[in-house]
C-alpha positions as a printed Julia matrix, in Angstrom:
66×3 Matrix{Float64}:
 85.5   -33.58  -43.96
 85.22  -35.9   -40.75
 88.41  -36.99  -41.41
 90.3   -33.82  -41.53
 93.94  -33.72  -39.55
 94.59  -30.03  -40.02
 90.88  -28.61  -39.43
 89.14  -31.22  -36.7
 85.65  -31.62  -36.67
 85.74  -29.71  -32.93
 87.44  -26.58  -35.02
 85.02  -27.05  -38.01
 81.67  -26.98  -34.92
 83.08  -23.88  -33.28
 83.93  -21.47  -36.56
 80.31  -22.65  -37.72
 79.08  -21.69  -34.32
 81.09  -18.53  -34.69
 79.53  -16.98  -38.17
 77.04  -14.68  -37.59
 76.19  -15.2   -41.45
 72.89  -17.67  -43.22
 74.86  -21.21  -42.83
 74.14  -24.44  -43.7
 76.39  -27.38  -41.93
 77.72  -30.29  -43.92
 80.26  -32.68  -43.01
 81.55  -35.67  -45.19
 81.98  -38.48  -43.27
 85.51  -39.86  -44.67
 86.83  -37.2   -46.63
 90.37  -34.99  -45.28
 91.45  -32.47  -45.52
 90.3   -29.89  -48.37
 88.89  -33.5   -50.29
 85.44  -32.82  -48.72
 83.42  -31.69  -52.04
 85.51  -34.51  -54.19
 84.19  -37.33  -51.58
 80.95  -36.1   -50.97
 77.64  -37.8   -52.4
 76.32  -36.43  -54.82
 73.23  -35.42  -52.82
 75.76  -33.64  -50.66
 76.85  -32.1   -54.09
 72.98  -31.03  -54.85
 72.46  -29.69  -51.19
 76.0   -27.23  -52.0
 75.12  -26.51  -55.69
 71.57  -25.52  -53.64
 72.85  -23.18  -51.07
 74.99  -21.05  -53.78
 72.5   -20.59  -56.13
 70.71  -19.3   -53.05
 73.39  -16.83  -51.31
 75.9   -16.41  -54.48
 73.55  -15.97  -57.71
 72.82  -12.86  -59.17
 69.11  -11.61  -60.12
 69.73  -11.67  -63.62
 68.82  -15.49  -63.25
 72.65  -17.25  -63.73
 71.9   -20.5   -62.66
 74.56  -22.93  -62.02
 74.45  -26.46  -63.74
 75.73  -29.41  -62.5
């Protein structure tokens, strides 16, 4: 989150920078550390939920629901 004291945003912008890897950046304005996903709106829940059934799903068809 925005709000993080262990992980700043500044840290969080340069390991994004840093993957190589399909990324998606979202930051939750408030939350600290590690309380991102529990502070998050729920369309920043959907837009998560979103990019692992993308990357993490198998082709069987195991959706996630939320």
């Amino acid at each position: 989150g925005l709000a993080d004291k262990k992980v700043p945003y500044s840290q969080f912008r340069l390991n994004y920078e840093a993957c190589a890897s399909d990324k998606e950046l979202l930051a939750v304005s408030g939350a600290p550390h590690a309380l991102a996903f529990a502070q998050a709106e729920p369309e920043q829940r959907e837009h998560l939920f979103r990019f692992i059934e993308k990357y993490f799903t198998n082709d069987q068809g195991g959706k996630h629901e939320h």
